mmCIF file of C-alpha atoms in Angstrom:
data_model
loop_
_atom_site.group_PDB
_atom_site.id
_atom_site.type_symbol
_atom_site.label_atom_id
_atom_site.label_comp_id
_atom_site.label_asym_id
_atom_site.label_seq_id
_atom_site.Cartn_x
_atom_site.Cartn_y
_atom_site.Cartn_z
ATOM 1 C CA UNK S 1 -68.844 -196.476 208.980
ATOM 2 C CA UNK S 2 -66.255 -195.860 205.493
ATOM 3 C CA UNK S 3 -67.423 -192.527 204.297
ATOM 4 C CA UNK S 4 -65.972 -193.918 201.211
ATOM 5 C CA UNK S 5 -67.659 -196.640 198.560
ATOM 6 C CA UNK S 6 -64.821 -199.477 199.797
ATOM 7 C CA UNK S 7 -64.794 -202.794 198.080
ATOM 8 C CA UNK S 8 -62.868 -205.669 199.358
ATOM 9 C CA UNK S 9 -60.927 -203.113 201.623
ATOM 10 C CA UNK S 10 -60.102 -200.833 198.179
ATOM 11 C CA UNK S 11 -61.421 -197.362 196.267
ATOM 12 C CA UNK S 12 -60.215 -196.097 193.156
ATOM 13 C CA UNK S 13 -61.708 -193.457 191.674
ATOM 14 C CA UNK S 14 -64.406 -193.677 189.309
ATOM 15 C CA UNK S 15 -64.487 -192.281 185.704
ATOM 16 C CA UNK S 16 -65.665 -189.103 185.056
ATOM 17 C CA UNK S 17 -65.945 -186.042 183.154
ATOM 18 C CA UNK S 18 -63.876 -183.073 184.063
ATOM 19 C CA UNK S 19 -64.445 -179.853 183.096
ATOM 20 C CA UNK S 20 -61.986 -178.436 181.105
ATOM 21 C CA UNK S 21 -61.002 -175.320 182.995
ATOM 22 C CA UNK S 22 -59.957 -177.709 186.091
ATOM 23 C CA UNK S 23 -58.597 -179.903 183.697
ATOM 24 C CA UNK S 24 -56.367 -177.431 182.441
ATOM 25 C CA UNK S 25 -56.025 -175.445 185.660
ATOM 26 C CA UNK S 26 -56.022 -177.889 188.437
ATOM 27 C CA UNK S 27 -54.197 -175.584 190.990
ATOM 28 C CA UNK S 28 -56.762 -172.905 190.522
ATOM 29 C CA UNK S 29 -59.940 -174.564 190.570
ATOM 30 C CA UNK S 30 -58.538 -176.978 193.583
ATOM 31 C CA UNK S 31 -57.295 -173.964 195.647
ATOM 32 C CA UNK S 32 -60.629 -172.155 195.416
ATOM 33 C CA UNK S 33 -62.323 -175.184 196.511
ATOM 34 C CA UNK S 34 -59.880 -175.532 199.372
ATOM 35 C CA UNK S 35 -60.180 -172.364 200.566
ATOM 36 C CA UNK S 36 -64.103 -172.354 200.965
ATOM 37 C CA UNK S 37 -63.556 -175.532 202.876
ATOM 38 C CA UNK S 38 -60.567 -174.372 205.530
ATOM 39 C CA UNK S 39 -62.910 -171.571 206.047
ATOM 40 C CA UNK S 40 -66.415 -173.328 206.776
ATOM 41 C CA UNK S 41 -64.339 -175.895 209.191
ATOM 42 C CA UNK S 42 -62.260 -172.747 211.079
ATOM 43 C CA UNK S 43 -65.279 -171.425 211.350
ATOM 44 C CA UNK S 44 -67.452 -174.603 213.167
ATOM 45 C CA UNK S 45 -63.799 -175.154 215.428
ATOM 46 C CA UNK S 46 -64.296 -171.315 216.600
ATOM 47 C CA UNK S 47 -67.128 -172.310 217.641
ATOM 48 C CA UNK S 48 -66.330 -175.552 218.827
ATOM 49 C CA UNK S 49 -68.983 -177.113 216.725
ATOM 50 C CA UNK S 50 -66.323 -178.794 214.701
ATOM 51 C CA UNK S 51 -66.956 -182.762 215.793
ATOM 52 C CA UNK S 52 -64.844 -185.691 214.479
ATOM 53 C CA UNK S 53 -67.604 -186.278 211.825
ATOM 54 C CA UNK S 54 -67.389 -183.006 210.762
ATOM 55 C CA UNK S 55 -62.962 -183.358 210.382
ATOM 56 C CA UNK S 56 -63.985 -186.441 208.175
ATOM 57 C CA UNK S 57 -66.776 -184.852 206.069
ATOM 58 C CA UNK S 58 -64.472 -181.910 205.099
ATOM 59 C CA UNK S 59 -61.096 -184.507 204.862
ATOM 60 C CA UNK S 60 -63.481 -186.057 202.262
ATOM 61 C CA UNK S 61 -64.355 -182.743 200.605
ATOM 62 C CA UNK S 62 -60.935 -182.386 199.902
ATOM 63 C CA UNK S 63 -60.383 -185.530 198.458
ATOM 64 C CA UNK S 64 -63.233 -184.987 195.934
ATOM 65 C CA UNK S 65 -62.229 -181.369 195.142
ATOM 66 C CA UNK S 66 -58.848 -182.732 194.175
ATOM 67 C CA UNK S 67 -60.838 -185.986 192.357
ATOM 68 C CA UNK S 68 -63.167 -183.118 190.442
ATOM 69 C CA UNK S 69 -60.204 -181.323 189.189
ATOM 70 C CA UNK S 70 -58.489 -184.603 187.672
ATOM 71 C CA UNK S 71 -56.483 -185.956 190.136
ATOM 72 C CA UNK S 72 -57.154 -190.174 190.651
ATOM 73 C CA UNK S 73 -57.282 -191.680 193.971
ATOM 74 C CA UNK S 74 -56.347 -195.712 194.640
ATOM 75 C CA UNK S 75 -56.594 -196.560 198.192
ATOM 76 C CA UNK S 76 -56.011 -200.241 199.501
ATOM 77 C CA UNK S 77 -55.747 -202.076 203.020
ATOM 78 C CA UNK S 78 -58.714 -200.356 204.539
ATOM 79 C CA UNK S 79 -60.349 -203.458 206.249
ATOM 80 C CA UNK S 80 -56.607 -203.589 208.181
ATOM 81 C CA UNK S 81 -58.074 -200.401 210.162
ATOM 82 C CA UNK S 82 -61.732 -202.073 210.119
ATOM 83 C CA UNK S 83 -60.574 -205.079 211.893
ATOM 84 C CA UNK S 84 -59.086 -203.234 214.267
ATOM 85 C CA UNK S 85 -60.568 -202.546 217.696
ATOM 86 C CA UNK S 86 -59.261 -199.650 219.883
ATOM 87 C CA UNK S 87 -56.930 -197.604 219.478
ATOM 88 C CA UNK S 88 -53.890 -197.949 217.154
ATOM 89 C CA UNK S 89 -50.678 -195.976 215.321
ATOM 90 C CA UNK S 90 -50.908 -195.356 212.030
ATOM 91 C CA UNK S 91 -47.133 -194.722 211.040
ATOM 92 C CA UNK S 92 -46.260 -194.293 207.328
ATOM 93 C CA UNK S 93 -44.167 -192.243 205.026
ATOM 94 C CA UNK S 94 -44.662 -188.160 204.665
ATOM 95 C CA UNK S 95 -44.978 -186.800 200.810
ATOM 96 C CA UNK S 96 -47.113 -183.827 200.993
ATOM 97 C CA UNK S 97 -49.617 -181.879 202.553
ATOM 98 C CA UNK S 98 -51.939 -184.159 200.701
ATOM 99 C CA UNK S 99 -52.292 -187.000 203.735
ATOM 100 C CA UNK S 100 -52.584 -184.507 205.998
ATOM 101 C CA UNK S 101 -55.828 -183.474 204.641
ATOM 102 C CA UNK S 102 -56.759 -186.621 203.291
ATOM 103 C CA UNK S 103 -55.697 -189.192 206.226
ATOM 104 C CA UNK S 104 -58.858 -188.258 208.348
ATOM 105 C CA UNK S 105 -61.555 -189.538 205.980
ATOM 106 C CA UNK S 106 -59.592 -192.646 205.861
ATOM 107 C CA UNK S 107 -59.111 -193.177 209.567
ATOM 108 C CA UNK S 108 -61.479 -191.413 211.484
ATOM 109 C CA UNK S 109 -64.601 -193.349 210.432
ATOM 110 C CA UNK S 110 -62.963 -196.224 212.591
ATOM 111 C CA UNK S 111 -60.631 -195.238 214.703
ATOM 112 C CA UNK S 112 -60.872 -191.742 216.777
ATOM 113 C CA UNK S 113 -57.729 -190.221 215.603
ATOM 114 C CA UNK S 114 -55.524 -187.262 215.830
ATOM 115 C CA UNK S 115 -51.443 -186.258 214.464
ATOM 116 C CA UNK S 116 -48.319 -185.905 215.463
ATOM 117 C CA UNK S 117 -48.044 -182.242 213.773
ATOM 118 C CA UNK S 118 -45.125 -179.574 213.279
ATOM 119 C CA UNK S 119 -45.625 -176.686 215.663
ATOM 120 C CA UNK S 120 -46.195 -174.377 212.782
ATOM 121 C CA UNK S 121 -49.314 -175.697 211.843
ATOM 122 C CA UNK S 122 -51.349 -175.355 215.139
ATOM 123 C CA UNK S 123 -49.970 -171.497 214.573
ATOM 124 C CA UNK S 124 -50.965 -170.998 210.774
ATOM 125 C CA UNK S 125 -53.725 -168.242 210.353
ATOM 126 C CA UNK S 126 -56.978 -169.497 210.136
ATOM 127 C CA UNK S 127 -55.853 -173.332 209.909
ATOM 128 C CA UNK S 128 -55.008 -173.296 213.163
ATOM 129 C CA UNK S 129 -58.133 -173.401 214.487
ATOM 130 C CA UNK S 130 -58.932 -176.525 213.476
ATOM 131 C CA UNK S 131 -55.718 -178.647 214.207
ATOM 132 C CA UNK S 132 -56.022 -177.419 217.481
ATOM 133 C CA UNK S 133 -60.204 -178.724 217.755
ATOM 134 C CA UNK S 134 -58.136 -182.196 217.226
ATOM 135 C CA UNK S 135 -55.866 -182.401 220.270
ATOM 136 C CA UNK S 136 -53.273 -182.651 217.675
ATOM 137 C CA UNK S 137 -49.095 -183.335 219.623
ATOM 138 C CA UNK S 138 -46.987 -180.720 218.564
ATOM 139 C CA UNK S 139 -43.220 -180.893 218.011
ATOM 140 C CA UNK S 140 -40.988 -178.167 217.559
ATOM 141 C CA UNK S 141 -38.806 -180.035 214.932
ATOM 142 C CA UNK S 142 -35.727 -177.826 216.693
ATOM 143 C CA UNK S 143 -34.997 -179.849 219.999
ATOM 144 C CA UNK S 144 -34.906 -183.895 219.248
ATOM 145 C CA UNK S 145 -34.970 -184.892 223.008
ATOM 146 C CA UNK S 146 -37.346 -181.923 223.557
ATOM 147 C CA UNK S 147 -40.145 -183.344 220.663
ATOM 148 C CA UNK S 148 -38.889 -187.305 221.806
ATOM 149 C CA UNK S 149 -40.562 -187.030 225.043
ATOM 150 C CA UNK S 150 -43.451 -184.587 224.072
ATOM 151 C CA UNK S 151 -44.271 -187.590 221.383
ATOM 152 C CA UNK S 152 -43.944 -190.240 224.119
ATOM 153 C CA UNK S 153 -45.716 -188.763 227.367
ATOM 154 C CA UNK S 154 -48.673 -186.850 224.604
ATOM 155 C CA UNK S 155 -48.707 -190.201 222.492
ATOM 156 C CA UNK S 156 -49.470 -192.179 225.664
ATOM 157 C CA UNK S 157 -51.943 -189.741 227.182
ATOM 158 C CA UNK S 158 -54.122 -189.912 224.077
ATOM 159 C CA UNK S 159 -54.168 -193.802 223.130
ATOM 160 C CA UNK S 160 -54.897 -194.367 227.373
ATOM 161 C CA UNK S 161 -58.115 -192.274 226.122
ATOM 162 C CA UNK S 162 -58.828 -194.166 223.579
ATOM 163 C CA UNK S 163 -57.480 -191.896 220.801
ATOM 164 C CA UNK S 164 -55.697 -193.057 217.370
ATOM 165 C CA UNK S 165 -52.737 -191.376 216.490
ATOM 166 C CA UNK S 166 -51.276 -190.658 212.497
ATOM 167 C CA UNK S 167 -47.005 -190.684 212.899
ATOM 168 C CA UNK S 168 -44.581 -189.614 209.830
ATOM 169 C CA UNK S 169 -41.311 -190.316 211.893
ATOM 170 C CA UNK S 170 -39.251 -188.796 208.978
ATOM 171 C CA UNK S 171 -40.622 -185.744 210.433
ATOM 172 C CA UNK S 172 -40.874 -183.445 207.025
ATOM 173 C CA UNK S 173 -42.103 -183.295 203.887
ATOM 174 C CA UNK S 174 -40.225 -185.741 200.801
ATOM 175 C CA UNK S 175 -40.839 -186.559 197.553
ATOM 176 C CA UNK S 176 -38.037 -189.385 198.003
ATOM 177 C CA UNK S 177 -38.239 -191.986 200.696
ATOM 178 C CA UNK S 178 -35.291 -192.092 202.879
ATOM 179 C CA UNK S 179 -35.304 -194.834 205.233
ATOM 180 C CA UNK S 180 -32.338 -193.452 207.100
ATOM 181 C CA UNK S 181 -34.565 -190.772 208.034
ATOM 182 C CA UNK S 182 -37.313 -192.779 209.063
ATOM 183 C CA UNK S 183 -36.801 -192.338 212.934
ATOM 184 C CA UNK S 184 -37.949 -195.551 215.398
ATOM 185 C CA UNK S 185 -40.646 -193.046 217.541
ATOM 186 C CA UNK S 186 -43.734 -195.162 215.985
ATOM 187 C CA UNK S 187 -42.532 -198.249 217.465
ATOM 188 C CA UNK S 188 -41.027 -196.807 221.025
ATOM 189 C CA UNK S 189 -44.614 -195.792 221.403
ATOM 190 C CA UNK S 190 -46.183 -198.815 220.343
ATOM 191 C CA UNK S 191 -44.019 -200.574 222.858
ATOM 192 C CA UNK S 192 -44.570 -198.702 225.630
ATOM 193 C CA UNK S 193 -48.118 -198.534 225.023
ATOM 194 C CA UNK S 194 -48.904 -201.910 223.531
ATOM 195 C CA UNK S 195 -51.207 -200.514 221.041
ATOM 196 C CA UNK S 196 -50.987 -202.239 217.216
ATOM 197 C CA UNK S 197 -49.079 -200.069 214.195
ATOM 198 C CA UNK S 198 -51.196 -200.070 211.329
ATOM 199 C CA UNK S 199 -48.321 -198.935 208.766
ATOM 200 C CA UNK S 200 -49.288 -196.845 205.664
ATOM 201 C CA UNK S 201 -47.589 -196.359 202.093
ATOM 202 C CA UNK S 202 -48.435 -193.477 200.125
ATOM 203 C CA UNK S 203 -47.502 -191.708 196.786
ATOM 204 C CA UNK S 204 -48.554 -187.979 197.133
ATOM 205 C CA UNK S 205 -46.538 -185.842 195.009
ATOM 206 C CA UNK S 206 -49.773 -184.475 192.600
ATOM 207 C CA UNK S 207 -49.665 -182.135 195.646
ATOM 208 C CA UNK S 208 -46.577 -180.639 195.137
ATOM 209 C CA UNK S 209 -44.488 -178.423 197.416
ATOM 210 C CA UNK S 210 -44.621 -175.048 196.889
ATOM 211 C CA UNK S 211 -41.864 -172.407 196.263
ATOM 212 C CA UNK S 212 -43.376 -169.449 198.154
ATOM 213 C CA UNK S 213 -45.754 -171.084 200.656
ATOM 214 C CA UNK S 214 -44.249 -174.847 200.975
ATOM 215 C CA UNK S 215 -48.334 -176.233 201.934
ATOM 216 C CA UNK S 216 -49.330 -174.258 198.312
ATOM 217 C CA UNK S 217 -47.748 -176.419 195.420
ATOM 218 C CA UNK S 218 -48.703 -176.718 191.984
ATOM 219 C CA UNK S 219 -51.888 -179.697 191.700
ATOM 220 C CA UNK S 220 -50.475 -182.116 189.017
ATOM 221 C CA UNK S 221 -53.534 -184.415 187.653
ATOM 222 C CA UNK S 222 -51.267 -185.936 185.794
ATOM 223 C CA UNK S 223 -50.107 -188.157 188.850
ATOM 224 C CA UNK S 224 -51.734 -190.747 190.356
ATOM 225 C CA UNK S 225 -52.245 -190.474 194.550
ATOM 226 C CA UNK S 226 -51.683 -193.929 196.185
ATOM 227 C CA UNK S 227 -52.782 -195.181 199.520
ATOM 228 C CA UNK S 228 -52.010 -198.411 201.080
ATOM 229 C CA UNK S 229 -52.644 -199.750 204.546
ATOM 230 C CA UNK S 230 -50.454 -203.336 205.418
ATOM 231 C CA UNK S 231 -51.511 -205.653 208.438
ATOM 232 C CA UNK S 232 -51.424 -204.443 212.331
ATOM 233 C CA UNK S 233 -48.164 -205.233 213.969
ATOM 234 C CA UNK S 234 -46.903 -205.401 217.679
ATOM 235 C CA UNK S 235 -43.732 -204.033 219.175
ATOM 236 C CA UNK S 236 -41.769 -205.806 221.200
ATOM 237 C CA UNK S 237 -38.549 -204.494 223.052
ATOM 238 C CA UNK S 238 -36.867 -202.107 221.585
ATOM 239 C CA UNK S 239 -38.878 -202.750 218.079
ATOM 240 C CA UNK S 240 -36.104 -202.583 215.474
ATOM 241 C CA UNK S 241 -37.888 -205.846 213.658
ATOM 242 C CA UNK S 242 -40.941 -203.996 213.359
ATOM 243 C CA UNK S 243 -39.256 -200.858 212.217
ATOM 244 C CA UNK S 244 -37.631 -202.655 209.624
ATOM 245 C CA UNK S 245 -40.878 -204.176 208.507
ATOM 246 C CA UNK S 246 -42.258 -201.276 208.130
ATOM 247 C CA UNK S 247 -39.605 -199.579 206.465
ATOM 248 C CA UNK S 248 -40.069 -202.685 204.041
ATOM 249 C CA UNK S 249 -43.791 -202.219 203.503
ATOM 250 C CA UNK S 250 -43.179 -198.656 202.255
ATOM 251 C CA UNK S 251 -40.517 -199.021 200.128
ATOM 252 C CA UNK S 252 -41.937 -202.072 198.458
ATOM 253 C CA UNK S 253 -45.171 -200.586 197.838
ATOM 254 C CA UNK S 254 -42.855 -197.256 196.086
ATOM 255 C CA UNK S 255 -40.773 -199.460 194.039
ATOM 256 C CA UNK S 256 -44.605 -201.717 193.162
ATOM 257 C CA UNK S 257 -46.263 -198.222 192.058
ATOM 258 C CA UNK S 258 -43.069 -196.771 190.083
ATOM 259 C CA UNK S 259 -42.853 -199.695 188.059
ATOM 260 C CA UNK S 260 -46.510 -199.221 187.270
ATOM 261 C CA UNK S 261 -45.865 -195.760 186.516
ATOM 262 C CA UNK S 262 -42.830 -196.897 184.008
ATOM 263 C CA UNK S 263 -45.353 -199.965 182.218
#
């Protein structure tokens, strides 16, 4: 069940007051927020009392501490993960640390899910604890072949259990979409697997990336964070089609919500 008040398959955040300290000091008031929350969940994954639900109840907190400091949420294509049964990918382009927080309220109420994650954050202080509750696969981002097969042999192990998993194949963090770097792993596994790819398009920059600590950037309300899921498709052979479709997906939706930006 959507923890979130969908209609026809879309949110967008209501209207509503903010208070003008947050308004003026996003970063601040969202950080604080934050914080309490990392530290409540560490704390139930210590103790391994930190379910799935709970994952998606705090992904959600997030999501409204960033909503009460200013920042607008429009999220489409939900009912293409309600329609859904089993286990899929969910493959889709990598902005910020925003979907990394967010993507779990979105997914999780249908589809047990878990990431493909950089090593460093099953090793972060504190944080760790609760990426490694999810049975997250790690890649070391150093050894291509080395992370390749991890992705494939970990990928399959998890959807054969019936477990969802959330793939940014251009592997880190950009505010610009390059689809050279948008690597084919989503649809190898898919083949192999013959599980659906449920692609995703998202604008997350009012996260930004941060100078000092990279997951710590300055909260711009200002910008508008966009989420949209496109229809299920299934790789066959070697999956290039697919790759390109998805490829396509993204960068349409980009180009749709720039121009929005620009009107």
């Amino acid at each position: 069940m959507s923890l979130l008040p969908f209609v026809d398959g879309a949110y967008r955040t209501a209207p509503r007051r903010i208070f003008w300290f947050a308004r003026w000091f996003p970063s601040v008031v969202f950080y604080l927020k934050l914080t309490r929350i990392v530290l409540r969940s560490a704390s139930l994954a210590k103790r391994s009392l930190y379910s799935s639900d709970e994952w998606a109840r705090s992904s959600l907190d997030v999501l409204r501490a960033l909503e009460s400091v200013g920042v607008e949420f429009e999220i489409t294509g939900i009912e293409h993960l309600q329609q859904l049964e089993g286990p899929c990918l969910v493959v889709g382009n990598h902005n910020s640390t925003l979907e990394t927080m967010i993507l779990p309220c979105l997914v999780q109420p249908f589809h047990e899910v878990t990431f493909v994650v950089k090593q460093a954050l099953i090793d972060y202080p504190v944080f760790k604890h609760i990426m490694r509750s999810r049975d997250p696969i790690a890649v070391t981002q150093r050894d291509a072949r080395r992370d390749l097969k991890t992705m494939l042999s970990g990928g399959l192990e998890r959807l054969k259990k019936g477990v969802s998993l959330i793939i940014f194949p251009e592997g880190k963090r950009s505010l610009d979409f390059d689809p050279e770097r948008f690597n084919s792993i989503g649809v190898k596994l898919a083949a192999r697997s013959k599980m659906p790819i449920v692609p995703v398009a998202l604008e997350t920059s009012a996260w930004g990336l941060g100078r000092l600590i990279s997951d710590m950037g300055k909260i711009d309300n200002s910008k508008k964070v966009y989420f949209s899921f496109g229809p299920a498709l299934y790789a066959e052979g070697r999956g290039s089609e697919e790759n390109k479709a998805i490829i396509d997906f993204i960068s349409t939706k980009i180009a749709h919500w720039k121009n929005r930006k620009v009107d």
